[in-house]
């Protein structure tokens, strides 16, 4: 037994899965999927095959050829990895697993009609990164194992489905869709799968993904969806509400320009379509790079094109992350550091250098804050981290993004942009559709940029803690002005109207991030009286302001904090607000408030966000 990934039961001695066929029956009333998964292995195997599973009920495992049952065991769940599904094989090269998900499957959020925009229909969607695909189907849930897949989604007729895959049809269900194997386990499972599948008012949506992807990029959403075309290879999808679709279409109108820019930097766009899906406000991230169908929070739609930066980021993952993938989460910086770097290169061209520098400035601040957060746990200030026994959701931070960005920008400064651009193209060409680790990257770097290890301390950058001395705080007139205005606030001076006349969301965000965490309550009130940040439609601004208001015990804003925590589920906002409420001492009132708010809002959060907030509260209460 040799694990390949600290977050997976996958064994290096076992053949890897190459293809998965899924039949998924969506039962909205019970928030459950009844399913069949056919896994094909790279070669026949005899012995115990180890798969990852979480919150799944396994009804039976069969040999797909003979339909003979295969003995299996499902272990009690480990807090981080979930359960080991161990199947006894006798020279099979495929297995058929019949199972159901549970309402608390960690990848899935089931929204009841009142939790959606249109209020009429339910909605369900996945978020599989980093280790939640195993709660949708049993698999070798490690990015070391790339899979192709096909899927049949059986959903109510009034709904439709999208996936991170090519849509190949929508049609009536037929009995032939249902594996014979299901009949064998139906009575044991108390299901009649065939009659469910072919029931009235159902429709089947079919998809195929022919390019091998890591399991964390498996994704679907089901709901009453509408769409608008915004470019030759881009549609935006969202709930079928005209106002949502229209604002999304105008926010993302510039997408094709960015795709072209990505192609200049990295080579041809490799996934054919680049569609966007705007999710309900509970979506736990800003964006998720699911191939062919990026998932986005609606909070990026602000009407000022700044949402384009999130799209630039998820687009850049099409190469760095989706084509070249970190071999496991300990090397997550290979995904996010490269992507941050590429995102800023795209932003620099489509929005100008000033915007790119502001983004670097915001990143520089957040990197310094992350160092503070991990001052007693410096392992997570490294690029390459040890994550044995660690839940990736609990150590998610800006370190892999911004320290990764800094590392790549350092190499670029050393060798010059033209040489670095050439290096990146070669890197992508060389490792596309592969999953790699930090060592492999460094070897490739040294081989292609001879002597780099003498100029840049590669070991310090990748294995050392903290921010290396040759990291670089960005400079520009605007950036410097904002930071010095923030410093003056500490001395009691508020910026004049003429000084902020042209400021947009990012300027305010940077300004607020550079203010002291805790000031006099009267200063908080004065700032808001002049600039109305507590009411900003831009959550980056609003949340940064509310965070300061909480830390400064300016209780006038608690109703706004409550409203915010109940209307969005993006963890970038939940983390700082809940943390500000509960950390430190002498804040009993805030701690009680945090507990009450979480109890009331919990239902509206994605299970991953529920877990993250729970762990923040557990740490401080
Ligand atoms: N892949 C990440 C989101 C993610 C990371 C999900 C780790 C699960 C585990 C995505 O590309 C991302 O970085 N999103 C950012 C957007 C931003 C950097 C523009 C986010 O959600 O804030
Ligand atoms: Zn990312």
Coordinates of C-alpha atoms and ligand atoms in Angstrom, one line a residue:
X1 CA 0.0 0.0 0.0
X2 CA 1.6 3.3 -1.1
X3 CA -0.7 6.3 -1.1
X4 CA -0.1 8.8 -4.0
X5 CA -2.0 11.6 -2.3
X6 CA -2.4 12.5 1.4
X7 CA -6.1 13.2 0.6
X8 CA -7.0 10.0 -1.1
X9 CA -7.1 6.3 -0.5
X10 CA -5.8 5.7 -4.1
X11 CA -3.0 3.2 -4.1
X12 CA 0.0 3.5 -6.4
X13 CA 0.1 -0.2 -6.9
X14 CA -3.5 -0.2 -8.4
X15 CA -4.4 0.5 -12.0
X16 CA -5.9 4.0 -12.4
X17 CA -9.4 4.7 -13.7
X18 CA -9.4 6.0 -17.2
X19 CA -13.2 6.4 -17.9
X20 CA -16.3 6.8 -15.8
X21 CA -19.9 6.4 -17.2
X22 CA -22.5 7.9 -14.9
X23 CA -26.3 7.6 -14.8
X24 CA -27.7 10.1 -12.3
X25 CA -31.3 10.3 -11.2
X26 CA -32.0 13.6 -9.4
X27 CA -34.6 13.3 -6.7
X28 CA -35.2 16.9 -5.6
X29 CA -37.8 16.2 -2.8
X30 CA -35.2 14.0 -0.9
X31 CA -32.1 16.0 -2.1
X32 CA -30.7 12.7 -3.3
X33 CA -29.1 11.3 -6.4
X34 CA -29.6 7.6 -7.2
X35 CA -26.9 6.5 -9.5
X36 CA -24.9 4.0 -11.4
X37 CA -21.1 4.5 -12.0
X38 CA -19.2 2.3 -14.4
X39 CA -15.5 2.7 -13.8
X40 CA -13.0 1.4 -16.4
X41 CA -9.5 0.7 -15.2
X42 CA -6.3 1.0 -17.3
X43 CA -5.7 -2.7 -16.9
X44 CA -7.4 -5.8 -15.3
X45 CA -6.7 -6.2 -11.6
X46 CA -6.9 -8.9 -8.9
X47 CA -7.1 -7.9 -5.3
X48 CA -8.7 -5.1 -3.3
X49 CA -9.2 -2.0 -5.3
X50 CA -9.3 1.2 -3.2
X51 CA -11.7 4.0 -4.0
X52 CA -12.7 7.2 -2.2
X53 CA -16.3 7.8 -1.1
X54 CA -18.0 10.3 1.2
X55 CA -21.6 10.2 2.4
X56 CA -22.5 7.6 -0.2
X57 CA -24.8 4.6 0.3
X58 CA -23.5 1.8 -1.8
X59 CA -26.3 -0.6 -2.8
X60 CA -24.1 -3.0 -4.7
X61 CA -21.0 -3.5 -6.7
X62 CA -21.1 -5.8 -9.8
X63 CA -18.9 -7.1 -12.5
X64 CA -20.3 -5.3 -15.5
X65 CA -19.8 -8.2 -17.8
X66 CA -21.3 -11.0 -15.8
X67 CA -23.4 -8.9 -13.4
X68 CA -21.9 -11.1 -10.6
X69 CA -21.8 -9.2 -7.3
X70 CA -18.3 -8.2 -6.2
X71 CA -17.6 -8.2 -2.5
X72 CA -16.9 -4.7 -1.1
X73 CA -16.5 -2.9 2.2
X74 CA -17.1 0.7 3.1
X75 CA -15.0 2.0 6.0
X76 CA -16.3 4.4 8.6
X77 CA -15.4 8.0 7.5
X78 CA -12.1 9.6 8.2
X79 CA -12.7 13.3 9.1
X80 CA -10.7 14.5 6.1
X81 CA -10.6 11.7 3.6
X82 CA -14.1 10.2 4.0
X83 CA -14.6 6.5 3.5
X84 CA -12.5 3.8 1.9
X85 CA -14.6 1.8 -0.6
X86 CA -12.6 -1.4 -1.0
X87 CA -13.8 -3.8 -3.8
X88 CA -12.5 -7.3 -4.3
X89 CA -11.5 -7.8 -7.9
X90 CA -10.7 -11.0 -9.7
X91 CA -9.0 -9.8 -13.0
X92 CA -11.8 -7.4 -13.8
X93 CA -10.9 -4.2 -15.7
X94 CA -14.1 -2.5 -14.8
X95 CA -16.6 -2.2 -12.0
X96 CA -20.3 -1.2 -11.8
X97 CA -21.2 0.6 -8.6
X98 CA -24.9 1.3 -7.7
X99 CA -25.2 3.9 -5.0
X100 CA -27.1 6.9 -3.7
X101 CA -25.7 10.3 -2.5
X102 CA -27.0 11.7 0.7
X103 CA -28.5 15.1 1.4
X104 CA -25.3 16.2 3.1
X105 CA -23.0 15.1 0.3
X106 CA -20.2 17.7 0.7
X107 CA -20.0 18.7 -3.0
X108 CA -23.7 19.3 -3.5
X109 CA -25.8 22.2 -2.6
X110 CA -29.6 21.6 -3.0
X111 CA -31.5 24.8 -3.1
X112 CA -35.2 24.9 -2.5
X113 CA -37.3 27.3 -4.7
X114 CA -37.3 30.2 -2.2
X115 CA -33.4 30.1 -2.1
X116 CA -33.2 30.8 -5.9
X117 CA -33.6 34.0 -7.9
X118 CA -36.8 32.9 -9.7
X119 CA -38.3 31.3 -6.5
X120 CA -40.2 28.8 -8.6
X121 CA -37.9 25.8 -9.2
X122 CA -35.3 24.0 -7.2
X123 CA -31.6 24.1 -8.1
X124 CA -28.6 21.8 -7.4
X125 CA -24.9 22.3 -8.3
X126 CA -21.5 20.8 -7.5
X127 CA -18.3 22.2 -6.1
X128 CA -15.8 19.3 -6.2
X129 CA -12.4 21.0 -5.6
X130 CA -10.4 20.0 -3.7
X131 CA -11.7 16.6 -2.4
X132 CA -15.5 16.5 -2.8
X133 CA -15.9 14.6 -6.1
X134 CA -16.0 11.5 -3.9
X135 CA -19.3 12.7 -2.4
X136 CA -20.9 12.6 -5.9
X137 CA -19.4 9.3 -7.2
X138 CA -16.9 6.8 -5.9
X139 CA -13.6 7.4 -7.5
X140 CA -9.8 7.7 -7.2
X141 CA -10.3 11.2 -6.1
X142 CA -6.8 12.5 -6.7
X143 CA -5.6 14.8 -9.4
X144 CA -2.9 12.2 -10.1
X145 CA -5.6 10.1 -11.8
X146 CA -7.1 11.8 -14.9
X147 CA -10.4 10.5 -16.2
X148 CA -12.7 11.0 -19.2
X149 CA -16.4 10.6 -18.6
X150 CA -19.9 10.4 -20.0
X151 CA -23.0 11.2 -18.0
X152 CA -26.8 10.8 -18.3
X153 CA -28.6 13.2 -16.0
X154 CA -32.3 12.3 -15.4
X155 CA -34.0 15.5 -14.3
X156 CA -37.6 16.9 -14.1
X157 CA -38.7 18.1 -17.5
X158 CA -39.1 21.7 -16.5
X159 CA -35.4 21.9 -15.6
X160 CA -32.2 21.6 -17.7
X161 CA -28.6 20.6 -16.9
X162 CA -25.1 21.9 -17.7
X163 CA -21.8 20.2 -17.1
X164 CA -18.1 20.7 -17.5
X165 CA -18.4 18.6 -20.6
X166 CA -19.9 18.6 -24.1
X167 CA -23.7 18.5 -24.2
X168 CA -24.6 15.7 -26.6
X169 CA -28.4 15.7 -26.3
X170 CA -31.7 16.1 -24.4
X171 CA -34.3 13.3 -24.9
X172 CA -36.9 11.2 -23.2
X173 CA -35.7 8.5 -20.9
X174 CA -35.8 4.9 -22.1
X175 CA -35.7 1.7 -20.2
X176 CA -32.5 0.7 -22.0
X177 CA -30.6 3.6 -20.2
X178 CA -30.9 1.7 -17.0
X179 CA -28.2 -0.8 -16.4
X180 CA -29.4 -4.4 -15.9
X181 CA -27.3 -4.4 -12.8
X182 CA -29.7 -2.1 -11.1
X183 CA -32.5 -4.7 -11.2
X184 CA -30.2 -7.0 -9.2
X185 CA -29.9 -4.5 -6.3
X186 CA -33.2 -2.8 -6.6
X187 CA -35.0 -4.9 -4.0
X188 CA -32.1 -4.7 -1.6
X189 CA -32.0 -1.0 -2.0
X190 CA -35.7 -0.5 -1.7
X191 CA -35.7 1.4 -5.1
X192 CA -37.3 0.6 -8.4
X193 CA -34.7 2.4 -10.5
X194 CA -36.2 1.6 -13.9
X195 CA -39.6 2.9 -13.1
X196 CA -38.1 6.0 -11.4
X197 CA -35.9 6.6 -14.5
X198 CA -38.8 6.3 -17.0
X199 CA -41.3 8.1 -14.8
X200 CA -43.6 10.8 -16.1
X201 CA -42.3 14.3 -16.5
X202 CA -38.6 13.3 -16.7
X203 CA -36.0 14.1 -19.3
X204 CA -32.4 12.9 -19.9
X205 CA -29.6 15.3 -20.6
X206 CA -26.4 13.6 -22.0
X207 CA -22.8 14.8 -21.8
X208 CA -19.4 13.6 -22.7
X209 CA -15.9 14.7 -21.6
X210 CA -13.4 13.2 -24.0
X211 CA -10.3 15.0 -22.6
X212 CA -8.9 13.5 -19.4
X213 CA -9.5 15.7 -16.4
X214 CA -8.7 15.4 -12.7
X215 CA -11.9 14.4 -10.7
X216 CA -12.1 17.8 -9.0
X217 CA -13.1 19.4 -12.3
X218 CA -16.2 17.2 -12.6
X219 CA -19.2 19.6 -12.4
X220 CA -22.9 20.0 -13.1
X221 CA -25.7 22.3 -12.3
X222 CA -29.4 21.6 -12.7
X223 CA -32.2 24.2 -12.5
X224 CA -34.4 26.3 -14.7
X225 CA -31.6 27.8 -16.8
X226 CA -31.5 30.4 -19.5
X227 CA -28.6 31.7 -21.5
X228 CA -27.3 34.6 -23.6
X229 CA -24.6 34.4 -26.3
X230 CA -21.6 36.8 -25.5
X231 CA -19.0 35.5 -27.9
X232 CA -18.2 33.0 -30.6
X233 CA -17.4 30.3 -28.1
X234 CA -19.1 31.7 -25.0
X235 CA -22.7 31.6 -23.7
X236 CA -23.5 32.8 -20.2
X237 CA -26.0 30.6 -18.4
X238 CA -27.9 31.5 -15.2
X239 CA -31.3 31.0 -13.7
X240 CA -33.8 32.0 -16.3
X241 CA -34.5 35.5 -15.0
X242 CA -34.1 38.2 -17.5
X243 CA -32.4 40.8 -15.2
X244 CA -29.8 38.3 -14.1
X245 CA -29.0 37.1 -17.6
X246 CA -28.9 40.6 -19.0
X247 CA -26.5 42.0 -16.4
X248 CA -24.3 38.9 -16.7
X249 CA -24.2 39.2 -20.5
X250 CA -23.1 42.8 -20.3
X251 CA -20.6 42.2 -17.5
X252 CA -18.9 39.4 -19.5
X253 CA -19.2 41.0 -23.0
X254 CA -15.4 41.3 -23.2
X255 CA -14.7 37.5 -22.7
X256 CA -13.6 36.7 -26.2
X257 CA -10.9 39.4 -26.1
X258 CA -9.5 37.7 -23.0
X259 CA -9.6 34.2 -24.5
X260 CA -7.6 35.6 -27.5
X261 CA -5.2 37.1 -25.0
X262 CA -4.9 33.8 -23.2
X263 CA -4.1 32.1 -26.5
X264 CA -1.3 34.6 -27.2
X265 CA 0.3 33.9 -23.9
X266 CA -0.3 30.1 -23.7
X267 CA -1.2 28.7 -27.1
X268 CA -4.4 27.6 -28.6
X269 CA -7.5 27.4 -26.3
X270 CA -7.7 23.7 -25.7
X271 CA -11.3 23.1 -24.6
X272 CA -13.4 24.2 -27.5
X273 CA -16.1 26.1 -25.6
X274 CA -15.6 28.7 -22.9
X275 CA -19.1 29.0 -21.4
X276 CA -19.9 30.7 -18.1
X277 CA -22.5 29.8 -15.5
X278 CA -23.7 32.4 -12.9
X279 CA -24.8 30.6 -9.8
X280 CA -27.1 31.6 -6.9
X281 CA -25.4 33.9 -4.2
X282 CA -24.6 30.9 -2.0
X283 CA -21.9 29.7 -4.4
X284 CA -18.9 29.4 -2.0
X285 CA -16.2 30.8 -4.4
X286 CA -15.7 33.7 -6.6
X287 CA -15.2 31.4 -9.5
X288 CA -14.4 27.8 -10.3
X289 CA -12.5 26.8 -13.4
X290 CA -14.7 23.8 -14.5
X291 CA -13.6 23.0 -18.0
X292 CA -15.9 24.3 -20.8
X293 CA -18.2 25.8 -18.2
X294 CA -16.7 28.1 -15.6
X295 CA -18.9 28.6 -12.4
X296 CA -19.2 32.1 -11.0
X297 CA -20.6 33.9 -8.0
X298 CA -23.3 36.5 -8.9
X299 CA -21.3 38.9 -6.6
X300 CA -18.9 39.5 -9.4
X301 CA -21.6 41.2 -11.4
X302 CA -21.1 44.8 -10.3
X303 CA -21.7 46.6 -13.6
X304 CA -18.2 47.9 -13.8
X305 CA -16.4 45.2 -15.7
X306 CA -14.3 44.2 -12.6
X307 CA -16.0 40.8 -12.8
X308 CA -13.8 40.4 -15.9
X309 CA -10.8 39.8 -13.6
X310 CA -12.4 36.8 -12.1
X311 CA -13.2 35.5 -15.6
X312 CA -9.6 36.2 -16.6
X313 CA -8.5 34.1 -13.7
X314 CA -10.8 31.1 -14.4
X315 CA -9.9 31.4 -18.1
X316 CA -6.2 31.2 -17.3
X317 CA -6.8 27.9 -15.5
X318 CA -7.8 26.5 -18.8
X319 CA -4.0 26.0 -19.3
X320 CA -2.5 26.3 -15.8
X321 CA -4.6 23.9 -13.7
X322 CA -6.8 22.2 -16.2
X323 CA -4.2 21.2 -18.7
X324 CA -1.3 21.1 -16.3
X325 CA -2.6 20.0 -12.9
X326 CA -1.0 19.9 -9.4
X327 CA -0.4 16.2 -8.6
X328 CA -2.0 16.7 -5.2
X329 CA -3.1 19.6 -3.0
X330 CA 0.4 20.0 -1.5
X331 CA 1.4 21.5 -4.8
X332 CA -1.7 23.7 -5.2
X333 CA 0.5 26.7 -5.9
X334 CA 1.3 25.2 -9.3
X335 CA -2.3 25.8 -10.1
X336 CA -3.1 29.0 -8.4
X337 CA 0.3 30.9 -8.5
X338 CA 0.6 30.3 -12.3
X339 CA -3.0 31.3 -12.8
X340 CA -2.7 34.5 -10.7
X341 CA 0.3 35.4 -12.8
X342 CA -1.5 34.7 -16.0
X343 CA -4.7 36.5 -14.9
X344 CA -2.6 39.7 -14.3
X345 CA -1.0 39.4 -17.7
X346 CA -4.4 39.2 -19.3
X347 CA -5.7 42.1 -17.1
X348 CA -2.7 44.2 -18.1
X349 CA -3.6 43.9 -21.8
X350 CA -7.3 44.2 -21.6
X351 CA -7.7 46.7 -18.7
X352 CA -4.3 48.4 -18.7
X353 CA -1.2 48.3 -16.5
X354 CA -2.7 50.5 -13.8
X355 CA -5.4 47.9 -13.1
X356 CA -2.9 45.1 -13.1
X357 CA -0.7 46.9 -10.5
X358 CA -3.7 47.6 -8.3
X359 CA -4.5 43.9 -8.4
X360 CA -0.9 43.2 -7.4
X361 CA -1.1 45.7 -4.6
X362 CA -4.3 44.1 -3.2
X363 CA -2.5 40.7 -3.5
X364 CA 0.6 42.0 -1.7
X365 CA -1.6 43.1 1.2
X366 CA -3.4 39.8 1.3
X367 CA -0.1 37.9 1.3
X368 CA 1.1 39.9 4.3
X369 CA -2.2 39.2 6.0
X370 CA -1.9 35.5 5.3
X371 CA 1.5 35.5 6.9
X372 CA -0.1 37.0 10.0
X373 CA -2.9 34.4 10.0
X374 CA -0.3 31.5 9.9
X375 CA 2.2 33.0 12.2
X376 CA 1.8 30.0 14.6
X377 CA 1.5 27.5 11.8
X378 CA 4.2 28.5 9.4
X379 CA 3.9 25.3 7.3
X380 CA 1.1 27.0 5.4
X381 CA 3.3 30.0 4.5
X382 CA 5.3 27.7 2.3
X383 CA 4.6 27.1 -1.4
X384 CA 5.0 23.3 -1.2
X385 CA 3.2 22.3 2.0
X386 CA 2.8 19.1 4.0
X387 CA -1.0 18.4 4.2
X388 CA -0.9 15.0 5.8
X389 CA -4.1 14.9 8.0
X390 CA -5.1 18.4 6.9
X391 CA -8.4 19.4 5.4
X392 CA -7.5 21.6 2.4
X393 CA -10.7 23.7 2.9
X394 CA -9.4 24.7 6.3
X395 CA -6.0 25.9 5.1
X396 CA -7.1 27.7 2.0
X397 CA -5.4 31.0 1.8
X398 CA -3.8 33.6 -0.5
X399 CA -0.3 32.1 0.0
X400 CA -0.3 29.7 -3.0
X401 CA -1.8 32.5 -5.1
X402 CA 0.3 35.5 -4.1
X403 CA 3.6 33.8 -3.1
X404 CA 3.3 31.7 -6.2
X405 CA 2.7 34.9 -8.2
X406 CA 5.7 36.5 -6.6
X407 CA 7.9 33.5 -7.3
X408 CA 7.1 33.5 -11.0
X409 CA 7.4 37.3 -11.2
X410 CA 10.8 36.9 -9.6
X411 CA 11.9 34.5 -12.3
X412 CA 10.5 36.8 -14.9
X413 CA 12.5 39.8 -13.5
X414 CA 15.6 37.7 -13.7
X415 CA 15.4 36.4 -17.2
X416 CA 13.2 39.1 -18.9
X417 CA 9.7 38.9 -20.2
X418 CA 10.4 37.5 -23.7
X419 CA 12.4 34.6 -22.3
X420 CA 9.9 33.9 -19.6
X421 CA 7.0 33.9 -22.1
X422 CA 8.9 31.4 -24.2
X423 CA 9.5 29.3 -21.1
X424 CA 5.8 29.3 -20.2
X425 CA 4.7 28.2 -23.7
X426 CA 7.2 25.4 -23.6
X427 CA 6.2 24.4 -20.1
X428 CA 2.6 24.1 -21.2
X429 CA 3.4 22.2 -24.3
X430 CA 5.5 19.8 -22.4
X431 CA 3.2 18.9 -19.5
X432 CA -0.3 19.3 -21.0
X433 CA -2.8 16.7 -19.7
X434 CA -0.3 15.7 -17.0
X435 CA -0.4 16.1 -13.3
X436 CA 3.0 17.3 -11.8
X437 CA 4.7 18.3 -8.6
X438 CA 6.9 21.1 -7.5
X439 CA 10.1 19.1 -8.1
X440 CA 9.1 18.4 -11.7
X441 CA 8.5 22.1 -12.3
X442 CA 11.9 23.0 -10.8
X443 CA 13.7 20.4 -12.8
X444 CA 12.1 21.7 -16.0
X445 CA 12.9 25.3 -15.0
X446 CA 16.6 24.5 -14.4
X447 CA 16.9 22.5 -17.6
X448 CA 15.3 25.3 -19.7
X449 CA 16.8 28.3 -17.9
X450 CA 20.4 27.2 -17.3
X451 CA 21.9 28.8 -14.2
X452 CA 18.6 30.1 -12.8
X453 CA 19.3 28.3 -9.5
X454 CA 22.4 30.5 -9.0
X455 CA 20.3 33.7 -9.4
X456 CA 17.1 32.8 -7.6
X457 CA 17.0 30.8 -4.4
X458 CA 14.6 28.2 -5.6
X459 CA 14.7 26.1 -2.4
X460 CA 14.0 29.2 -0.3
X461 CA 11.1 30.2 -2.5
X462 CA 9.4 26.7 -2.6
X463 CA 10.3 25.2 0.7
X464 CA 11.0 28.2 3.0
X465 CA 8.4 29.9 5.2
X466 CA 7.4 33.6 5.0
X467 CA 8.0 36.1 2.2
X468 CA 11.5 35.9 0.7
X469 CA 13.5 39.1 0.7
X470 CA 13.5 39.4 -3.1
X471 CA 9.7 39.5 -3.3
X472 CA 8.5 42.7 -4.7
X473 CA 5.9 45.2 -3.5
X474 CA 4.4 46.8 -6.6
X475 CA 4.8 50.5 -7.3
X476 CA 2.7 53.0 -9.3
X477 CA 1.6 56.5 -8.6
X478 CA -2.0 55.4 -7.9
X479 CA -0.9 52.5 -5.6
X480 CA 1.5 54.7 -3.6
X481 CA -1.2 57.4 -3.3
X482 CA -3.7 55.0 -1.9
X483 CA -1.4 53.4 0.5
X484 CA -0.2 56.8 1.8
X485 CA -3.8 58.1 2.2
X486 CA -4.5 55.0 4.2
X487 CA -1.5 55.8 6.4
X488 CA -2.8 59.3 6.9
X489 CA -6.1 58.0 8.1
X490 CA -4.2 56.5 11.0
X491 CA -3.2 60.1 11.9
X492 CA -6.8 61.2 11.7
X493 CA -7.1 62.5 8.1
X494 CA -9.8 61.3 5.8
X495 CA -9.3 61.5 2.0
X496 CA -10.9 64.6 0.4
X497 CA -13.6 64.1 -2.2
X498 CA -11.3 65.4 -5.0
X499 CA -8.7 62.8 -4.0
X500 CA -11.1 59.9 -4.5
X501 CA -13.2 61.3 -7.3
X502 CA -12.0 58.6 -9.8
X503 CA -11.8 55.7 -7.4
X504 CA -13.6 52.5 -8.3
X505 CA -14.1 49.4 -6.2
X506 CA -10.5 48.2 -6.3
X507 CA -9.1 51.5 -5.2
X508 CA -11.5 51.5 -2.2
X509 CA -10.7 47.9 -1.5
X510 CA -7.0 48.6 -1.4
X511 CA -7.5 51.7 0.8
X512 CA -9.6 49.8 3.3
X513 CA -7.2 46.8 3.3
X514 CA -4.4 49.2 4.3
X515 CA -6.2 50.8 7.2
X516 CA -5.6 49.5 10.7
X517 CA -7.9 46.6 11.5
X518 CA -9.2 48.4 14.6
X519 CA -9.8 52.1 14.9
X520 CA -12.1 54.4 17.0
X521 CA -15.8 53.7 16.4
X522 CA -16.2 57.4 15.7
X523 CA -13.7 57.2 12.9
X524 CA -15.6 54.3 11.3
X525 CA -18.9 56.3 11.5
X526 CA -17.2 59.4 10.0
X527 CA -15.7 57.5 7.1
X528 CA -19.0 55.9 6.3
X529 CA -20.9 59.1 6.7
X530 CA -18.8 60.5 3.9
X531 CA -18.3 57.6 1.6
X532 CA -21.2 55.2 2.3
X533 CA -19.1 52.0 2.1
X534 CA -21.5 50.0 4.3
X535 CA -24.1 50.3 1.5
X536 CA -21.7 49.5 -1.4
X537 CA -22.9 47.1 -4.0
X538 CA -19.4 45.9 -4.3
X539 CA -19.0 43.2 -1.7
X540 CA -15.2 43.6 -1.6
X541 CA -15.6 47.1 -0.4
X542 CA -18.6 46.4 1.9
X543 CA -17.0 43.4 3.5
X544 CA -13.6 45.1 4.1
X545 CA -15.5 48.0 5.7
X546 CA -17.8 45.8 7.9
X547 CA -14.7 43.8 9.0
X548 CA -13.2 47.0 10.3
X549 CA -16.5 48.0 11.9
X550 CA -16.7 44.8 13.8
X551 CA -13.1 44.8 14.9
X552 CA -13.6 48.4 16.1
X553 CA -16.8 47.4 17.9
X554 CA -18.9 49.8 16.0
X555 CA -22.1 48.1 16.7
X556 CA -24.3 50.4 14.5
X557 CA -23.3 48.2 11.6
X558 CA -24.3 44.8 13.0
X559 CA -27.7 44.8 11.2
X560 CA -25.7 45.2 8.0
X561 CA -23.4 42.4 9.0
X562 CA -26.4 40.2 9.6
X563 CA -27.9 41.1 6.2
X564 CA -24.7 40.4 4.4
X565 CA -24.1 37.0 6.1
X566 CA -27.6 36.0 5.2
X567 CA -27.5 37.0 1.5
X568 CA -24.2 35.7 0.3
X569 CA -22.3 32.4 0.8
X570 CA -19.0 33.2 -0.8
X571 CA -16.3 32.1 1.7
X572 CA -14.1 35.1 0.8
X573 CA -16.8 37.2 2.7
X574 CA -17.9 34.7 5.3
X575 CA -14.3 34.0 6.6
X576 CA -13.3 37.6 7.5
X577 CA -16.7 38.5 8.9
X578 CA -17.1 35.5 11.2
X579 CA -13.5 35.7 12.2
X580 CA -13.8 39.3 13.1
X581 CA -16.8 38.5 15.2
X582 CA -15.3 35.6 17.2
X583 CA -11.6 36.2 17.5
X584 CA -9.9 37.9 20.5
X585 CA -11.4 38.5 23.9
X586 CA -13.8 40.9 25.5
X587 CA -16.3 40.4 22.6
X588 CA -18.9 38.2 24.2
X589 CA -21.7 40.0 22.5
X590 CA -20.1 39.4 19.1
X591 CA -19.5 35.8 19.8
X592 CA -23.2 35.3 20.7
X593 CA -24.1 37.2 17.5
X594 CA -21.9 35.0 15.4
X595 CA -23.5 31.9 16.8
X596 CA -27.0 33.1 16.2
X597 CA -26.2 34.3 12.7
X598 CA -24.7 31.0 11.8
X599 CA -27.6 29.0 13.2
X600 CA -30.0 31.1 11.1
X601 CA -27.9 31.3 7.9
X602 CA -26.4 27.8 7.9
X603 CA -29.1 26.3 5.7
X604 CA -28.3 28.8 3.0
X605 CA -24.6 28.0 2.8
X606 CA -23.0 25.3 0.6
X607 CA -21.8 22.4 2.8
X608 CA -18.2 23.4 2.2
X609 CA -18.9 26.9 3.6
X610 CA -20.8 25.4 6.5
X611 CA -17.7 23.3 7.4
X612 CA -15.4 26.3 7.1
X613 CA -17.5 28.5 9.3
X614 CA -18.0 25.7 11.8
X615 CA -14.2 25.3 12.1
X616 CA -13.8 29.1 12.6
X617 CA -16.3 29.1 15.4
X618 CA -14.9 25.9 16.9
X619 CA -11.4 27.5 17.0
X620 CA -12.6 30.6 18.9
X621 CA -15.6 29.7 20.9
Ligands
LIG1 N1 -9.9 27.0 -8.2 C1 -10.2 28.1 -7.4 C2 -11.3 27.9 -6.5 C3 -11.0 26.8 -5.4 C4 -9.8 26.7 -4.8 C5 -12.0 26.0 -5.1 C6 -9.6 25.7 -3.9 C7 -11.8 25.0 -4.2 C8 -10.6 24.8 -3.6 C9 -10.6 29.3 -8.4 O1 -9.9 29.3 -9.5 C10 -10.2 30.6 -7.6 O2 -9.1 30.8 -7.4 N2 -11.2 31.4 -7.3 C11 -11.0 32.7 -6.8 C12 -11.3 33.7 -7.8 C13 -10.2 34.7 -7.9 C14 -8.8 34.4 -7.6 C15 -10.3 35.6 -9.1 C16 -12.0 32.9 -5.7 O3 -13.0 32.1 -5.5 O4 -11.9 33.9 -4.9
LIG2 ZN1 -7.8 29.8 -9.2

